[in-house]
Tab-separated table of C-alpha atoms in Angstrom:
chain	number	residue	atom	x	y	z
A	1	MET	CA	-31.110	24.719	97.007
A	2	PRO	CA	-28.891	24.026	100.036
A	3	ARG	CA	-26.399	26.653	100.982
A	4	GLN	CA	-22.770	25.777	100.144
A	5	SER	CA	-20.039	26.158	102.758
A	6	PRO	CA	-17.237	28.696	102.092
A	7	LEU	CA	-14.692	25.851	101.816
A	8	ARG	CA	-16.770	23.982	99.239
A	9	LEU	CA	-17.251	27.168	97.232
A	10	ARG	CA	-13.506	27.783	97.196
A	11	LEU	CA	-12.879	24.227	95.955
A	12	ILE	CA	-15.447	24.595	93.186
A	13	LEU	CA	-14.001	27.968	92.158
A	14	SER	CA	-10.451	26.508	92.064
A	15	ALA	CA	-11.603	23.646	89.840
A	16	VAL	CA	-13.351	26.029	87.458
A	17	LEU	CA	-10.267	28.239	87.238
A	18	ALA	CA	-8.047	25.212	86.598
A	19	ILE	CA	-10.277	24.023	83.789
A	20	ALA	CA	-10.384	27.514	82.279
A	21	SER	CA	-6.587	27.766	82.513
A	22	GLY	CA	-6.196	24.382	80.832
A	23	LEU	CA	-8.526	25.331	78.026
A	24	ALA	CA	-6.668	28.588	77.473
A	25	HIS	CA	-3.326	26.731	77.402
A	26	ALA	CA	-4.700	24.204	74.907
A	27	ALA	CA	-6.020	27.005	72.736
A	28	ASN	CA	-2.564	28.636	72.631
A	29	LYS	CA	-0.686	25.372	72.060
A	30	PRO	CA	0.447	24.999	68.419
A	31	LYS	CA	-1.079	22.176	66.414
A	32	TYR	CA	0.632	19.918	63.937
A	33	ALA	CA	1.015	21.962	60.771
A	34	GLY	CA	0.921	20.955	57.131
A	35	TRP	CA	2.562	22.901	54.322
A	36	SER	CA	1.530	26.534	54.042
A	37	ASP	CA	1.663	28.684	50.924
A	38	ALA	CA	1.483	31.811	53.076
A	39	PRO	CA	4.581	34.047	52.963
A	40	PRO	CA	7.117	32.909	55.583
A	41	PRO	CA	8.047	35.276	58.396
A	42	ALA	CA	10.907	37.756	58.137
A	43	GLY	CA	14.281	36.093	58.603
A	44	TRP	CA	13.115	32.761	57.176
A	45	SER	CA	15.281	30.957	54.621
A	46	SER	CA	15.147	27.463	53.140
A	47	ASP	CA	18.951	27.340	53.538
A	48	ALA	CA	18.496	27.464	57.322
A	49	TYR	CA	17.252	23.854	57.417
A	50	SER	CA	19.353	20.756	57.915
A	51	PRO	CA	18.609	17.169	58.970
A	52	ASP	CA	21.483	17.474	61.473
A	53	HIS	CA	20.158	20.322	63.619
A	54	PRO	CA	17.216	22.688	64.091
A	55	PRO	CA	17.099	25.543	61.586
A	56	VAL	CA	19.289	28.571	62.117
A	57	PHE	CA	17.272	31.528	60.906
A	58	GLY	CA	18.355	35.087	60.385
A	59	GLU	CA	18.028	37.892	62.868
A	60	GLY	CA	14.456	38.530	63.962
A	61	LEU	CA	13.195	34.930	63.780
A	62	ASP	CA	13.660	32.595	66.735
A	63	ALA	CA	13.295	28.940	65.779
A	64	SER	CA	12.158	28.089	69.304
A	65	THR	CA	8.862	29.893	68.637
A	66	LEU	CA	7.980	27.121	66.151
A	67	GLY	CA	7.208	24.551	68.804
A	68	PRO	CA	4.855	23.830	71.688
A	69	ALA	CA	7.284	23.970	74.586
A	70	GLY	CA	9.788	26.715	73.848
A	71	HIS	CA	11.946	24.631	71.513
A	72	TYR	CA	11.839	24.006	67.755
A	73	ASP	CA	9.834	21.059	66.460
A	74	ALA	CA	9.452	20.420	62.739
A	75	TYR	CA	5.934	19.064	63.258
A	76	PHE	CA	4.708	22.589	63.961
A	77	ASP	CA	6.643	24.387	61.217
A	78	PRO	CA	4.388	25.102	58.199
A	79	HIS	CA	7.413	25.959	56.018
A	80	HIS	CA	9.584	22.898	56.669
A	81	PRO	CA	11.174	21.694	53.367
A	82	LEU	CA	9.930	18.125	53.847
A	83	LYS	CA	6.370	19.471	53.665
A	84	ASN	CA	6.930	21.411	50.449
A	85	PRO	CA	5.053	19.744	47.547
A	86	ASN	CA	6.681	22.058	44.993
A	87	GLN	CA	10.396	21.352	45.552
A	88	ASP	CA	12.413	18.174	45.937
A	89	PRO	CA	14.497	18.551	49.138
A	90	GLY	CA	17.299	16.438	47.658
A	91	GLU	CA	19.302	13.475	48.854
A	92	LYS	CA	20.557	15.109	52.063
A	93	TRP	CA	17.260	14.266	53.755
A	94	GLY	CA	17.859	10.536	53.867
A	95	ALA	CA	16.581	7.615	55.877
A	96	GLU	CA	17.928	8.937	59.193
A	97	SER	CA	15.447	10.852	61.330
A	98	GLY	CA	16.163	14.554	61.370
A	99	ARG	CA	17.479	16.087	64.590
A	100	ASP	CA	15.002	18.898	64.076
A	101	GLY	CA	12.083	16.608	64.910
A	102	SER	CA	11.247	15.655	61.317
A	103	PRO	CA	10.607	12.009	60.440
A	104	SER	CA	12.880	9.845	58.337
A	105	VAL	CA	12.462	10.130	54.588
A	106	GLY	CA	11.548	6.922	52.831
A	107	SER	CA	14.287	6.860	50.192
A	108	ALA	CA	14.253	4.167	47.530
A	109	SER	CA	15.733	3.564	44.102
A	110	ALA	CA	14.857	1.292	41.217
A	111	ASP	CA	16.160	0.528	37.748
A	112	TRP	CA	13.903	1.540	34.875
A	113	ASN	CA	15.254	-0.265	31.824
A	114	TRP	CA	13.680	0.758	28.513
A	115	GLY	CA	15.446	-2.079	26.704
A	116	GLU	CA	16.533	-2.071	23.081
A	117	ARG	CA	14.727	0.740	21.259
A	118	HIS	CA	15.028	2.446	17.882
A	119	PHE	CA	15.249	6.005	16.678
A	120	ASP	CA	11.772	7.535	16.250
A	121	ASP	CA	10.238	4.990	18.646
A	122	LYS	CA	7.133	6.110	20.505
A	123	PHE	CA	5.834	4.323	23.587
A	124	THR	CA	4.485	4.958	27.080
A	125	ALA	CA	5.836	4.176	30.523
A	126	SER	CA	4.068	4.463	33.886
A	127	ILE	CA	4.922	4.873	37.558
A	128	ILE	CA	3.652	6.305	40.927
A	129	THR	CA	2.699	4.667	44.234
A	130	ASN	CA	0.980	6.415	47.149
A	131	ASN	CA	1.285	4.535	50.445
A	132	CYS	CA	-0.784	7.068	52.401
A	133	LYS	CA	-4.433	6.732	53.316
A	134	SER	CA	-5.502	9.903	51.537
A	135	PRO	CA	-4.860	11.522	48.138
A	136	GLN	CA	-1.449	13.184	48.110
A	137	PRO	CA	0.462	15.577	45.850
A	138	VAL	CA	3.491	14.225	43.975
A	139	LEU	CA	6.285	16.201	42.329
A	140	ILE	CA	7.982	14.532	39.337
A	141	THR	CA	11.427	15.645	38.162
A	142	VAL	CA	12.901	14.303	34.908
A	143	ASN	CA	16.700	14.524	34.680
A	144	ASP	CA	18.621	14.303	31.385
A	145	ILE	CA	15.825	12.605	29.417
A	146	PRO	CA	14.488	15.288	27.058
A	147	TYR	CA	12.343	12.832	25.097
A	148	LEU	CA	10.287	11.751	28.150
A	149	THR	CA	7.179	13.784	28.967
A	150	LEU	CA	5.576	13.404	32.398
A	151	PRO	CA	3.316	15.762	34.356
A	152	ALA	CA	5.378	17.920	36.729
A	153	THR	CA	2.820	17.704	39.527
A	154	LEU	CA	-0.292	15.684	40.192
A	155	THR	CA	-2.451	14.386	43.019
A	156	VAL	CA	-2.668	10.608	43.276
A	157	ALA	CA	-5.126	8.403	45.116
A	158	PRO	CA	-3.971	5.864	47.733
A	159	GLY	CA	-2.364	2.785	46.218
A	160	GLN	CA	-0.911	2.577	42.727
A	161	THR	CA	-1.821	5.074	40.033
A	162	LYS	CA	-0.952	4.653	36.370
A	163	VAL	CA	0.697	7.779	35.064
A	164	ASP	CA	1.452	7.686	31.362
A	165	GLY	CA	4.851	9.046	30.480
A	166	ASN	CA	5.038	9.636	26.738
A	167	VAL	CA	8.382	8.770	25.150
A	168	SER	CA	9.295	10.068	21.695
A	169	LEU	CA	12.831	9.050	20.877
A	170	PRO	CA	14.857	11.327	18.571
A	171	PRO	CA	15.012	10.777	14.818
A	172	GLU	CA	17.869	8.899	13.226
A	173	PRO	CA	20.945	11.153	13.023
A	174	PRO	CA	22.470	11.973	9.631
A	175	PRO	CA	25.498	9.963	8.561
A	176	PRO	CA	28.819	11.392	9.694
A	177	LEU	CA	31.453	12.767	7.359
A	178	ARG	CA	33.784	9.889	6.534
A	179	LEU	CA	37.501	10.637	6.133
A	180	GLY	CA	38.723	7.056	5.933
A	181	LEU	CA	40.765	7.378	9.104
A	182	PRO	CA	41.313	4.426	11.458
A	183	GLY	CA	39.110	4.352	14.555
A	184	GLU	CA	36.218	6.313	13.092
A	185	PRO	CA	32.993	5.616	15.019
A	186	GLY	CA	30.476	3.247	13.540
A	187	TRP	CA	27.148	4.354	12.163
A	188	GLY	CA	23.942	2.717	10.998
A	189	HIS	CA	22.406	-0.715	11.250
A	190	VAL	CA	24.739	-3.701	10.884
A	191	ASP	CA	23.294	-6.608	8.905
A	192	PHE	CA	24.630	-9.762	10.537
A	193	PRO	CA	25.115	-12.871	8.378
A	194	SER	CA	22.043	-15.084	8.256
A	195	PHE	CA	22.215	-18.348	10.160
A	196	ILE	CA	19.922	-21.163	11.187
A	197	ALA	CA	19.564	-21.651	14.935
A	198	PRO	CA	18.334	-25.019	16.249
A	199	THR	CA	16.375	-23.309	19.009
A	200	PHE	CA	14.609	-20.025	19.514
A	201	PRO	CA	15.693	-17.443	20.457
A	202	PRO	CA	18.957	-17.395	18.543
A	203	PRO	CA	22.156	-16.177	20.217
A	204	LYS	CA	22.029	-12.459	20.942
A	205	LEU	CA	23.897	-10.410	18.340
A	206	HIS	CA	23.811	-6.906	19.776
A	207	GLN	CA	23.999	-4.049	17.316
A	208	PRO	CA	27.362	-2.275	17.749
A	209	ASN	CA	26.123	1.219	16.844
A	210	PHE	CA	23.718	2.762	19.335
A	211	THR	CA	23.063	5.734	21.595
A	212	PRO	CA	22.815	4.960	25.333
A	213	ILE	CA	19.789	6.092	27.327
A	214	VAL	CA	21.009	7.593	30.603
A	215	GLY	CA	18.959	9.642	33.045
A	216	SER	CA	16.650	9.493	36.042
A	217	VAL	CA	13.173	10.332	37.246
A	218	VAL	CA	12.612	11.422	40.860
A	219	THR	CA	9.194	11.378	42.499
A	220	TRP	CA	8.768	13.416	45.688
A	221	HIS	CA	5.903	12.706	48.110
A	222	PRO	CA	5.928	15.478	50.766
A	223	TRP	CA	5.370	15.050	54.481
A	224	ALA	CA	1.795	15.640	55.687
A	225	PRO	CA	1.824	15.263	59.498
A	226	THR	CA	-1.823	16.284	59.840
A	227	GLU	CA	-2.721	13.242	57.717
A	228	GLU	CA	-0.098	10.919	59.210
A	229	CYS	CA	1.619	10.709	55.839
A	230	SER	CA	5.411	10.322	55.892
A	231	PRO	CA	7.746	11.832	53.274
A	232	ARG	CA	9.067	9.610	50.496
A	233	ARG	CA	11.581	10.130	47.704
A	234	GLN	CA	11.828	7.577	44.887
A	235	THR	CA	14.562	7.614	42.226
A	236	TYR	CA	14.167	5.677	38.981
A	237	THR	CA	17.438	5.196	37.090
A	238	VAL	CA	16.597	5.017	33.394
A	239	SER	CA	18.747	2.973	31.016
A	240	GLY	CA	18.575	1.372	27.600
A	241	HIS	CA	19.873	1.721	24.042
A	242	ILE	CA	18.625	3.534	20.941
A	243	HIS	CA	19.473	1.610	17.770
A	244	PHE	CA	19.274	2.276	14.057
A	245	ARG	CA	16.155	0.693	12.639
A	246	PRO	CA	16.768	-2.299	10.348
A	247	PRO	CA	16.116	-1.623	6.660
A	248	PRO	CA	13.070	-3.287	5.100
A	249	PRO	CA	13.754	-6.740	3.671
A	250	GLU	CA	14.585	-7.099	0.005
A	251	GLY	CA	11.696	-7.621	-2.339
A	252	ALA	CA	9.775	-4.329	-2.307
A	253	GLY	CA	8.408	-4.837	1.174
A	254	GLY	CA	6.728	-8.193	0.681
A	255	PRO	CA	2.977	-8.818	0.705
A	256	GLU	CA	2.067	-5.483	2.282
A	257	LYS	CA	2.993	-3.484	-0.830
A	258	ILE	CA	1.242	-5.265	-3.689
A	259	ALA	CA	-0.364	-2.847	-6.162
A	260	SER	CA	-3.873	-4.325	-5.876
A	261	PRO	CA	-4.223	-5.853	-2.419
A	262	SER	CA	-6.903	-8.399	-1.716
A	263	VAL	CA	-9.531	-7.758	0.940
A	264	CYS	CA	-7.714	-10.194	3.249
A	265	GLN	CA	-4.440	-8.350	2.771
A	266	VAL	CA	-6.103	-5.044	3.635
A	267	TYR	CA	-7.590	-6.768	6.694
A	268	TRP	CA	-4.061	-7.900	7.677
A	269	ASN	CA	-2.548	-4.475	7.053
A	270	ILE	CA	-5.039	-2.413	9.080
A	271	GLY	CA	-5.925	-5.026	11.721
A	272	VAL	CA	-9.719	-4.691	11.392
A	273	PRO	CA	-12.200	-5.819	8.730
A	274	PRO	CA	-12.271	-3.263	5.895
A	275	ALA	CA	-15.488	-1.862	4.461
A	276	THR	CA	-15.218	-4.246	1.506
A	277	TYR	CA	-15.035	-7.329	3.735
A	278	GLN	CA	-17.954	-9.686	3.061
A	279	GLY	CA	-17.136	-12.462	5.511
A	280	GLU	CA	-14.393	-14.130	3.453
A	281	ASP	CA	-12.271	-16.760	5.201
A	282	CYS	CA	-8.868	-15.024	5.408
A	283	THR	CA	-7.172	-17.614	7.614
A	284	GLN	CA	-4.879	-19.226	5.074
A	285	GLU	CA	-3.944	-15.986	3.338
A	286	MET	CA	-3.164	-14.265	6.637
A	287	ARG	CA	-1.056	-17.207	7.753
A	288	GLY	CA	1.093	-16.574	4.696
A	289	PHE	CA	1.398	-12.870	5.515
A	290	ALA	CA	2.279	-13.685	9.141
A	291	THR	CA	4.910	-16.230	8.110
A	292	ALA	CA	6.577	-13.728	5.769
A	293	PHE	CA	6.384	-11.075	8.483
A	294	ARG	CA	8.021	-13.396	11.008
A	295	GLU	CA	10.733	-14.772	8.742
A	296	ARG	CA	11.653	-11.641	6.760
A	297	VAL	CA	10.890	-8.597	8.920
A	298	LEU	CA	11.426	-9.681	12.510
A	299	PRO	CA	14.871	-11.429	12.566
A	300	PRO	CA	16.960	-8.226	12.970
A	301	TYR	CA	14.812	-7.280	15.953
A	302	TYR	CA	14.815	-10.547	17.881
A	303	THR	CA	18.510	-11.264	17.257
A	304	ASN	CA	19.334	-7.899	18.866
A	305	ALA	CA	17.115	-8.421	21.942
A	306	PRO	CA	16.041	-12.092	22.103
A	307	GLU	CA	14.861	-11.868	25.715
A	308	GLU	CA	12.096	-9.497	24.589
A	309	TRP	CA	10.874	-11.969	21.972
A	310	LEU	CA	10.572	-15.201	23.946
A	311	TRP	CA	6.834	-15.120	23.306
A	312	LEU	CA	7.232	-15.253	19.498
A	313	PRO	CA	5.768	-18.489	18.066
A	314	SER	CA	7.590	-20.562	15.488
A	315	SER	CA	6.677	-20.471	11.820
A	316	GLU	CA	5.153	-23.921	12.244
A	317	ASP	CA	2.931	-22.702	15.083
A	318	VAL	CA	1.773	-19.772	12.958
A	319	GLN	CA	0.184	-22.256	10.548
A	320	THR	CA	-2.271	-23.277	13.285
A	321	PHE	CA	-3.320	-19.743	14.279
A	322	SER	CA	-6.747	-18.233	13.792
A	323	VAL	CA	-7.244	-14.751	12.326
A	324	PRO	CA	-7.498	-13.048	15.776
A	325	GLN	CA	-4.316	-14.827	16.915
A	326	LEU	CA	-2.471	-13.746	13.767
A	327	LEU	CA	-3.505	-10.127	14.237
A	328	ASP	CA	-2.482	-10.262	17.911
A	329	LEU	CA	0.943	-11.559	16.862
A	330	LYS	CA	1.400	-8.668	14.442
A	331	ALA	CA	0.191	-6.059	16.959
A	332	HIS	CA	2.485	-7.356	19.722
A	333	ALA	CA	5.496	-7.503	17.393
A	334	SER	CA	4.780	-4.045	15.986
A	335	ALA	CA	4.668	-2.593	19.496
A	336	LEU	CA	8.125	-4.034	20.249
A	337	MET	CA	9.445	-2.732	16.936
A	338	GLY	CA	8.409	0.725	18.127
A	339	GLY	CA	7.047	2.296	14.974
A	340	SER	CA	4.948	5.441	15.284
């Protein structure tokens, strides 16, 4: 091996020292930090944070230590509120980028109209979108809607995830004490006069007595800088009306309450062939049940919310339906009626 000159040795030694110094500096440089469940340091407080300035901690904690170059940077703070998956940071963290180095919060709002419902209705509603490339935690907060049940926290895959929110509306309230005074509030279902409309749907005749549905659902997607996932806060404003359910039509409930029902009637009532079914042709009999159902049971529902019933076929069209089509009609209508 040839002997190296003193100058060349000094150059090689300087290069080695420079590389070693660079590696040591890189090892000490903070890395982007995600949320940490570890106890925060002494002097830390969530109230110290603001989108308008770096955090102002208590005595004993210097915010400048939470950064790579002697100044605060939210990317390196494992306790920044935008990274917290367990608490909604609120509206103050809006679309403007924080002056503490945090990114802008994707804030959005949408109307969530439940439409015209009835006391004791039960149905499901679904939400949640994850725009990140990896599964992310989501915090769900329900405000002022005690009859909506949603999971408080969950992890959702990228894209859209169906999350069933179970809604059980309250039972019908008891009638109020009537004193015969002017201006007393209305109560109960109002039976509008029957009329014949030349087209369907008929003019909307909204029930005057109802309880409004007012509330909101907020979904919080925390910031995950290590996964290049930005924070997002979505607010769903819930609205709608809860109405008194129409009374059953006169006539002891029609064909569904005959003392000795035929096999086709049982088939119509339960929606599947009963055990006694032997392949009978139930088309004509079910068309009669469907016509009575449409003309006697459904009018109070579609006159109160005709836009929800645009799909409903005419009585004439019902006479051309097959058994599966008739059962689909009943199932779709029953779902809109909201019975348990």
